[in-house]
């Protein structure tokens, strides 16, 4: 995972952690904003941003957008088999 800083000094890592925290606080719009900032700073993103974006959009009632991010997260995980073991195991458990 590569983390970068913006000219304002905000790191992609702090944006990611803020996005996850806001998600768990039920601040879904703010979570989406932070996660999108993290992806912008990192010039992409990974399964963490994608899966939390899926959850935030789902909580906001945007099922199509949630499914799009979820699918992107699953594709990322499949393309990086040695990465994200916690998310991979959670998805496997939920599928069973």
CSV table of N, CA, C and O in Angstrom, one decimal:
chain,number,residue,atom,x,y,z
A,1,UNK,N,0.9,-1.2,0.0
A,1,UNK,CA,0.0,0.0,0.0
A,1,UNK,C,0.9,1.2,0.0
A,1,UNK,O,1.7,1.4,0.9
A,2,UNK,N,0.7,2.1,-1.0
A,2,UNK,CA,1.6,3.3,-1.1
A,2,UNK,C,0.7,4.5,-0.6
A,2,UNK,O,-0.4,4.7,-1.1
A,3,UNK,N,1.3,5.3,0.3
A,3,UNK,CA,0.6,6.5,0.8
A,3,UNK,C,1.3,7.7,0.4
A,3,UNK,O,2.5,7.8,0.5
A,4,UNK,N,0.6,8.7,-0.1
A,4,UNK,CA,1.1,10.0,-0.6
A,4,UNK,C,0.5,11.1,0.2
A,4,UNK,O,-0.6,11.0,0.8
A,5,UNK,N,1.2,12.2,0.2
A,5,UNK,CA,0.7,13.5,0.8
A,5,UNK,C,0.3,14.4,-0.3
A,5,UNK,O,0.9,14.5,-1.4
A,6,UNK,N,-0.7,15.2,0.0
A,6,UNK,CA,-1.2,16.3,-0.9
A,6,UNK,C,-0.4,17.5,-0.6
A,6,UNK,O,0.3,17.6,0.4
A,7,UNK,N,-0.4,18.5,-1.5
A,7,UNK,CA,0.3,19.8,-1.2
A,7,UNK,C,-0.1,20.4,0.1
A,7,UNK,O,0.6,21.1,0.8
A,8,UNK,N,-1.4,20.1,0.6
A,8,UNK,CA,-1.8,20.7,1.8
A,8,UNK,C,-1.3,19.9,3.0
A,8,UNK,O,-1.6,20.2,4.2
A,9,UNK,N,-0.6,18.8,2.8
A,9,UNK,CA,0.0,17.9,3.8
A,9,UNK,C,-0.9,16.8,4.3
A,9,UNK,O,-0.6,16.0,5.2
A,10,UNK,N,-2.1,16.7,3.7
A,10,UNK,CA,-3.0,15.6,4.1
A,10,UNK,C,-2.5,14.3,3.4
A,10,UNK,O,-2.3,14.3,2.2
A,11,UNK,N,-2.3,13.3,4.1
A,11,UNK,CA,-1.8,12.0,3.5
A,11,UNK,C,-3.0,11.1,3.1
A,11,UNK,O,-4.1,11.2,3.7
A,12,UNK,N,-2.7,10.3,2.2
A,12,UNK,CA,-3.8,9.3,1.7
A,12,UNK,C,-4.1,8.4,2.9
A,12,UNK,O,-5.3,8.0,3.0
A,13,UNK,N,-3.1,8.1,3.7
A,13,UNK,CA,-3.4,7.2,4.8
A,13,UNK,C,-4.4,7.9,5.8
A,13,UNK,O,-5.3,7.2,6.3
A,14,UNK,N,-4.2,9.1,6.1
A,14,UNK,CA,-5.1,9.8,7.1
A,14,UNK,C,-6.5,9.9,6.4
A,14,UNK,O,-7.5,9.8,7.1
A,15,UNK,N,-6.5,10.1,5.1
A,15,UNK,CA,-7.8,10.2,4.5
A,15,UNK,C,-8.6,8.8,4.5
A,15,UNK,O,-9.8,8.8,4.8
A,16,UNK,N,-7.8,7.8,4.3
A,16,UNK,CA,-8.4,6.4,4.4
A,16,UNK,C,-8.9,6.1,5.8
A,16,UNK,O,-10.0,5.7,6.0
A,17,UNK,N,-8.1,6.4,6.8
A,17,UNK,CA,-8.5,6.1,8.2
A,17,UNK,C,-9.7,7.0,8.6
A,17,UNK,O,-10.6,6.5,9.2
A,18,UNK,N,-9.7,8.2,8.2
A,18,UNK,CA,-10.8,9.1,8.4
A,18,UNK,C,-12.1,8.6,7.8
A,18,UNK,O,-13.1,8.6,8.4
A,19,UNK,N,-11.9,8.1,6.5
A,19,UNK,CA,-13.1,7.6,5.8
A,19,UNK,C,-13.7,6.4,6.5
A,19,UNK,O,-14.9,6.2,6.7
A,20,UNK,N,-12.8,5.5,7.0
A,20,UNK,CA,-13.3,4.3,7.7
A,20,UNK,C,-13.9,4.7,9.0
A,20,UNK,O,-15.0,4.2,9.4
A,21,UNK,N,-13.3,5.6,9.8
A,21,UNK,CA,-13.9,6.1,11.0
A,21,UNK,C,-15.2,6.7,10.8
A,21,UNK,O,-16.2,6.4,11.6
A,22,UNK,N,-15.3,7.6,9.8
A,22,UNK,CA,-16.6,8.2,9.5
A,22,UNK,C,-17.7,7.2,9.2
A,22,UNK,O,-18.9,7.3,9.5
A,23,UNK,N,-17.3,6.2,8.4
A,23,UNK,CA,-18.2,5.1,8.1
A,23,UNK,C,-18.8,4.5,9.4
A,23,UNK,O,-20.0,4.3,9.5
A,24,UNK,N,-17.9,4.1,10.3
A,24,UNK,CA,-18.3,3.5,11.5
A,24,UNK,C,-19.1,4.4,12.5
A,24,UNK,O,-19.8,3.9,13.3
A,25,UNK,N,-19.0,5.7,12.3
A,25,UNK,CA,-19.8,6.7,13.0
A,25,UNK,C,-21.1,6.9,12.4
A,25,UNK,O,-21.9,7.7,12.9
A,26,UNK,N,-21.4,6.3,11.2
A,26,UNK,CA,-22.6,6.5,10.5
A,26,UNK,C,-22.6,7.8,9.7
A,26,UNK,O,-23.7,8.2,9.2
A,27,UNK,N,-21.5,8.4,9.5
A,27,UNK,CA,-21.3,9.7,8.7
A,27,UNK,C,-21.0,9.3,7.2
A,27,UNK,O,-19.9,9.5,6.8
A,28,UNK,N,-21.9,8.7,6.5
A,28,UNK,CA,-21.7,8.1,5.2
A,28,UNK,C,-21.2,9.0,4.1
A,28,UNK,O,-20.3,8.7,3.4
A,29,UNK,N,-21.9,10.2,4.1
A,29,UNK,CA,-21.4,11.2,3.0
A,29,UNK,C,-20.0,11.6,3.3
A,29,UNK,O,-19.2,11.8,2.4
A,30,UNK,N,-19.7,11.9,4.6
A,30,UNK,CA,-18.3,12.3,4.9
A,30,UNK,C,-17.3,11.2,4.7
A,30,UNK,O,-16.2,11.4,4.3
A,31,UNK,N,-17.8,10.0,4.9
A,31,UNK,CA,-16.9,8.8,4.7
A,31,UNK,C,-16.6,8.7,3.2
A,31,UNK,O,-15.4,8.5,2.8
A,32,UNK,N,-17.6,8.9,2.3
A,32,UNK,CA,-17.4,8.8,0.9
A,32,UNK,C,-16.4,9.9,0.5
A,32,UNK,O,-15.5,9.7,-0.3
A,33,UNK,N,-16.5,11.1,1.0
A,33,UNK,CA,-15.7,12.2,0.7
A,33,UNK,C,-14.2,11.9,1.0
A,33,UNK,O,-13.3,12.1,0.2
A,34,UNK,N,-14.0,11.4,2.2
A,34,UNK,CA,-12.6,11.0,2.7
A,34,UNK,C,-12.0,9.9,1.9
A,34,UNK,O,-10.8,9.9,1.5
A,35,UNK,N,-12.8,8.9,1.6
A,35,UNK,CA,-12.3,7.7,0.8
A,35,UNK,C,-12.0,8.1,-0.6
A,35,UNK,O,-11.0,7.7,-1.2
A,36,UNK,N,-12.8,9.0,-1.2
A,36,UNK,CA,-12.5,9.5,-2.6
A,36,UNK,C,-11.2,10.3,-2.5
A,36,UNK,O,-10.4,10.3,-3.5
A,37,UNK,N,-11.0,11.1,-1.5
A,37,UNK,CA,-9.8,11.9,-1.4
A,37,UNK,C,-8.6,11.0,-1.3
A,37,UNK,O,-7.5,11.2,-1.9
A,38,UNK,N,-8.7,9.9,-0.5
A,38,UNK,CA,-7.6,8.9,-0.4
A,38,UNK,C,-7.3,8.3,-1.7
A,38,UNK,O,-6.1,8.2,-2.1
A,39,UNK,N,-8.3,7.9,-2.5
A,39,UNK,CA,-8.1,7.3,-3.8
A,39,UNK,C,-7.4,8.4,-4.7
A,39,UNK,O,-6.5,8.0,-5.5
A,40,UNK,N,-7.8,9.6,-4.7
A,40,UNK,CA,-7.2,10.6,-5.5
A,40,UNK,C,-5.7,10.8,-5.2
A,40,UNK,O,-4.9,10.9,-6.1
A,41,UNK,N,-5.4,10.9,-3.9
A,41,UNK,CA,-4.0,11.0,-3.5
A,41,UNK,C,-3.2,9.8,-3.9
A,41,UNK,O,-2.0,10.0,-4.2
A,42,UNK,N,-3.8,8.7,-3.9
A,42,UNK,CA,-3.0,7.4,-4.2
A,42,UNK,C,-3.1,7.1,-5.7
A,42,UNK,O,-2.6,6.1,-6.1
A,43,UNK,N,-3.8,7.9,-6.4
A,43,UNK,CA,-4.0,7.7,-7.9
A,43,UNK,C,-4.6,6.3,-8.1
A,43,UNK,O,-4.1,5.6,-9.0
A,44,UNK,N,-5.6,6.0,-7.4
A,44,UNK,CA,-6.3,4.7,-7.6
A,44,UNK,C,-7.0,4.4,-6.3
A,44,UNK,O,-8.0,5.0,-5.9
A,45,UNK,N,-6.6,3.3,-5.7
A,45,UNK,CA,-7.2,2.8,-4.5
A,45,UNK,C,-7.1,1.3,-4.4
A,45,UNK,O,-6.4,0.7,-5.3
A,46,UNK,N,-7.6,0.8,-3.4
A,46,UNK,CA,-7.6,-0.7,-3.3
A,46,UNK,C,-8.9,-1.2,-2.6
A,46,UNK,O,-9.8,-0.4,-2.5
A,47,UNK,N,-8.9,-2.4,-2.2
A,47,UNK,CA,-10.1,-3.0,-1.7
A,47,UNK,C,-10.7,-2.3,-0.5
A,47,UNK,O,-11.9,-2.3,-0.2
A,48,UNK,N,-9.8,-1.7,0.4
A,48,UNK,CA,-10.3,-1.0,1.5
A,48,UNK,C,-11.3,0.2,1.1
A,48,UNK,O,-12.4,0.3,1.6
A,49,UNK,N,-10.8,1.0,0.2
A,49,UNK,CA,-11.6,2.1,-0.2
A,49,UNK,C,-12.9,1.6,-1.0
A,49,UNK,O,-14.0,2.1,-0.7
A,50,UNK,N,-12.7,0.6,-1.8
A,50,UNK,CA,-13.8,0.1,-2.6
A,50,UNK,C,-14.9,-0.5,-1.8
A,50,UNK,O,-16.0,-0.2,-2.0
A,51,UNK,N,-14.5,-1.3,-0.8
A,51,UNK,CA,-15.5,-2.0,0.1
A,51,UNK,C,-16.2,-1.0,1.0
A,51,UNK,O,-17.4,-1.1,1.2
A,52,UNK,N,-15.4,0.0,1.6
A,52,UNK,CA,-16.1,0.9,2.4
A,52,UNK,C,-16.9,1.9,1.6
A,52,UNK,O,-18.0,2.3,2.1
A,53,UNK,N,-16.5,2.2,0.4
A,53,UNK,CA,-17.4,3.0,-0.5
A,53,UNK,C,-18.7,2.2,-0.8
A,53,UNK,O,-19.8,2.8,-0.8
A,54,UNK,N,-18.6,1.0,-1.0
A,54,UNK,CA,-19.8,0.1,-1.3
A,54,UNK,C,-20.7,0.2,-0.1
A,54,UNK,O,-21.9,0.4,-0.2
A,55,UNK,N,-20.2,0.0,1.1
A,55,UNK,CA,-21.0,0.1,2.3
A,55,UNK,C,-21.6,1.4,2.5
A,55,UNK,O,-22.8,1.5,2.9
A,56,UNK,N,-20.9,2.5,2.3
A,56,UNK,CA,-21.4,3.9,2.5
A,56,UNK,C,-22.5,4.2,1.6
A,56,UNK,O,-23.6,4.7,1.9
A,57,UNK,N,-22.3,3.8,0.3
A,57,UNK,CA,-23.4,4.0,-0.7
A,57,UNK,C,-24.6,3.2,-0.4
A,57,UNK,O,-25.8,3.7,-0.5
A,58,UNK,N,-24.4,2.0,0.1
A,58,UNK,CA,-25.5,1.1,0.4
A,58,UNK,C,-26.3,1.7,1.6
A,58,UNK,O,-27.6,1.8,1.6
A,59,UNK,N,-25.6,2.2,2.6
A,59,UNK,CA,-26.3,2.8,3.7
A,59,UNK,C,-27.1,4.1,3.3
A,59,UNK,O,-28.0,4.4,4.0
A,60,UNK,N,-26.6,4.7,2.3
A,60,UNK,CA,-27.3,5.9,1.8
A,60,UNK,C,-28.4,5.6,0.8
A,60,UNK,O,-29.0,6.5,0.2
A,61,UNK,N,-28.6,4.3,0.6
A,61,UNK,CA,-29.7,3.9,-0.3
A,61,UNK,C,-29.4,3.8,-1.8
A,61,UNK,O,-30.3,3.7,-2.6
A,62,UNK,N,-28.1,4.0,-2.1
A,62,UNK,CA,-27.7,4.0,-3.5
A,62,UNK,C,-27.1,2.6,-3.9
A,62,UNK,O,-25.9,2.3,-3.9
A,63,UNK,N,-28.1,1.6,-4.0
A,63,UNK,CA,-27.7,0.2,-4.2
A,63,UNK,C,-26.9,0.0,-5.5
A,63,UNK,O,-25.9,-0.8,-5.5
A,64,UNK,N,-27.2,0.6,-6.6
A,64,UNK,CA,-26.5,0.5,-7.8
A,64,UNK,C,-25.0,0.9,-7.7
A,64,UNK,O,-24.1,0.2,-8.1
A,65,UNK,N,-24.8,2.0,-7.0
A,65,UNK,CA,-23.5,2.6,-6.8
A,65,UNK,C,-22.7,1.6,-5.8
A,65,UNK,O,-21.5,1.4,-6.0
A,66,UNK,N,-23.4,1.2,-4.8
A,66,UNK,CA,-22.8,0.2,-3.9
A,66,UNK,C,-22.3,-1.0,-4.6
A,66,UNK,O,-21.2,-1.5,-4.3
A,67,UNK,N,-23.2,-1.6,-5.4
A,67,UNK,CA,-22.8,-2.8,-6.2
A,67,UNK,C,-21.6,-2.6,-7.1
A,67,UNK,O,-20.7,-3.4,-7.2
A,68,UNK,N,-21.5,-1.4,-7.7
A,68,UNK,CA,-20.4,-1.1,-8.6
A,68,UNK,C,-19.1,-1.1,-7.8
A,68,UNK,O,-18.1,-1.7,-8.2
A,69,UNK,N,-19.1,-0.5,-6.6
A,69,UNK,CA,-17.9,-0.4,-5.8
A,69,UNK,C,-17.6,-1.8,-5.2
A,69,UNK,O,-16.4,-2.2,-5.1
A,70,UNK,N,-18.6,-2.5,-4.8
A,70,UNK,CA,-18.4,-3.9,-4.3
A,70,UNK,C,-17.7,-4.8,-5.4
A,70,UNK,O,-16.7,-5.5,-5.1
A,71,UNK,N,-18.3,-4.7,-6.6
A,71,UNK,CA,-17.7,-5.5,-7.7
A,71,UNK,C,-16.2,-5.1,-7.9
A,71,UNK,O,-15.4,-6.0,-8.2
A,72,UNK,N,-16.0,-3.8,-7.9
A,72,UNK,CA,-14.6,-3.4,-8.1
A,72,UNK,C,-13.7,-3.9,-7.0
A,72,UNK,O,-12.5,-4.3,-7.2
A,73,UNK,N,-14.2,-3.9,-5.7
A,73,UNK,CA,-13.4,-4.4,-4.6
A,73,UNK,C,-13.1,-5.9,-4.8
A,73,UNK,O,-12.0,-6.4,-4.6
A,74,UNK,N,-14.1,-6.7,-5.2
A,74,UNK,CA,-13.9,-8.1,-5.4
A,74,UNK,C,-12.9,-8.4,-6.5
A,74,UNK,O,-12.0,-9.2,-6.4
A,75,UNK,N,-13.0,-7.6,-7.6
A,75,UNK,CA,-12.0,-7.8,-8.7
A,75,UNK,C,-10.6,-7.4,-8.2
A,75,UNK,O,-9.7,-8.1,-8.6
A,76,UNK,N,-10.5,-6.4,-7.4
A,76,UNK,CA,-9.2,-6.0,-6.9
A,76,UNK,C,-8.6,-7.1,-6.1
A,76,UNK,O,-7.4,-7.5,-6.2
A,77,UNK,N,-9.4,-7.7,-5.2
A,77,UNK,CA,-9.0,-8.8,-4.3
A,77,UNK,C,-8.6,-10.0,-5.1
A,77,UNK,O,-7.5,-10.6,-4.9
A,78,UNK,N,-9.4,-10.3,-6.1
A,78,UNK,CA,-9.0,-11.5,-7.0
A,78,UNK,C,-7.7,-11.2,-7.8
A,78,UNK,O,-7.0,-12.2,-8.0
A,79,UNK,N,-7.5,-10.0,-8.1
A,79,UNK,CA,-6.2,-9.7,-8.9
A,79,UNK,C,-5.0,-9.6,-8.0
A,79,UNK,O,-3.9,-9.6,-8.5
A,80,UNK,N,-5.2,-9.5,-6.7
A,80,UNK,CA,-4.1,-9.4,-5.8
A,80,UNK,C,-4.2,-10.5,-4.7
A,80,UNK,O,-4.5,-10.2,-3.5
A,81,UNK,N,-4.0,-11.8,-5.1
A,81,UNK,CA,-4.3,-12.9,-4.2
A,81,UNK,C,-3.5,-12.9,-2.9
A,81,UNK,O,-4.0,-13.5,-1.9
A,82,UNK,N,-2.4,-12.2,-2.8
A,82,UNK,CA,-1.6,-12.2,-1.5
A,82,UNK,C,-1.9,-11.0,-0.7
A,82,UNK,O,-1.3,-10.8,0.4
A,83,UNK,N,-2.8,-10.2,-1.1
A,83,UNK,CA,-3.2,-9.0,-0.4
A,83,UNK,C,-4.5,-9.1,0.3
A,83,UNK,O,-5.3,-10.0,0.0
A,84,UNK,N,-4.7,-8.3,1.3
A,84,UNK,CA,-6.0,-8.2,2.0
A,84,UNK,C,-6.6,-9.5,2.6
A,84,UNK,O,-7.7,-9.8,2.3
A,85,UNK,N,-5.8,-10.3,3.3
A,85,UNK,CA,-6.3,-11.5,3.8
A,85,UNK,C,-7.5,-11.4,4.7
A,85,UNK,O,-8.4,-12.2,4.7
A,86,UNK,N,-7.6,-10.3,5.5
A,86,UNK,CA,-8.8,-10.1,6.4
A,86,UNK,C,-10.1,-9.9,5.6
A,86,UNK,O,-11.1,-10.5,5.9
A,87,UNK,N,-10.0,-9.1,4.5
A,87,UNK,CA,-11.2,-8.9,3.7
A,87,UNK,C,-11.5,-10.1,2.9
A,87,UNK,O,-12.7,-10.5,2.8
A,88,UNK,N,-10.5,-10.8,2.4
A,88,UNK,CA,-10.7,-12.0,1.6
A,88,UNK,C,-11.4,-13.1,2.5
A,88,UNK,O,-12.4,-13.7,2.1
A,89,UNK,N,-10.9,-13.3,3.7
A,89,UNK,CA,-11.5,-14.3,4.6
A,89,UNK,C,-12.9,-13.9,5.0
A,89,UNK,O,-13.8,-14.7,5.1
A,90,UNK,N,-13.2,-12.6,5.2
A,90,UNK,CA,-14.5,-12.1,5.6
A,90,UNK,C,-15.5,-12.4,4.4
A,90,UNK,O,-16.6,-12.9,4.6
A,91,UNK,N,-15.1,-12.1,3.2
A,91,UNK,CA,-16.0,-12.4,2.0
A,91,UNK,C,-16.2,-13.9,1.9
A,91,UNK,O,-17.3,-14.3,1.6
A,92,UNK,N,-15.2,-14.7,2.1
A,92,UNK,CA,-15.4,-16.1,2.0
A,92,UNK,C,-16.4,-16.6,3.0
A,92,UNK,O,-17.2,-17.4,2.7
A,93,UNK,N,-16.2,-16.2,4.2
A,93,UNK,CA,-17.1,-16.6,5.3
A,93,UNK,C,-18.5,-16.2,5.0
A,93,UNK,O,-19.5,-17.0,5.2
A,94,UNK,N,-18.7,-15.0,4.5
A,94,UNK,CA,-20.1,-14.5,4.2
A,94,UNK,C,-20.7,-15.3,3.1
A,94,UNK,O,-21.9,-15.5,3.0
A,95,UNK,N,-19.9,-15.8,2.1
A,95,UNK,CA,-20.4,-16.5,1.0
A,95,UNK,C,-20.9,-17.9,1.4
A,95,UNK,O,-21.7,-18.5,0.7
A,96,UNK,N,-20.3,-18.5,2.5
A,96,UNK,CA,-20.6,-19.9,2.9
A,96,UNK,C,-21.8,-20.0,3.6
A,96,UNK,O,-22.7,-19.4,3.9
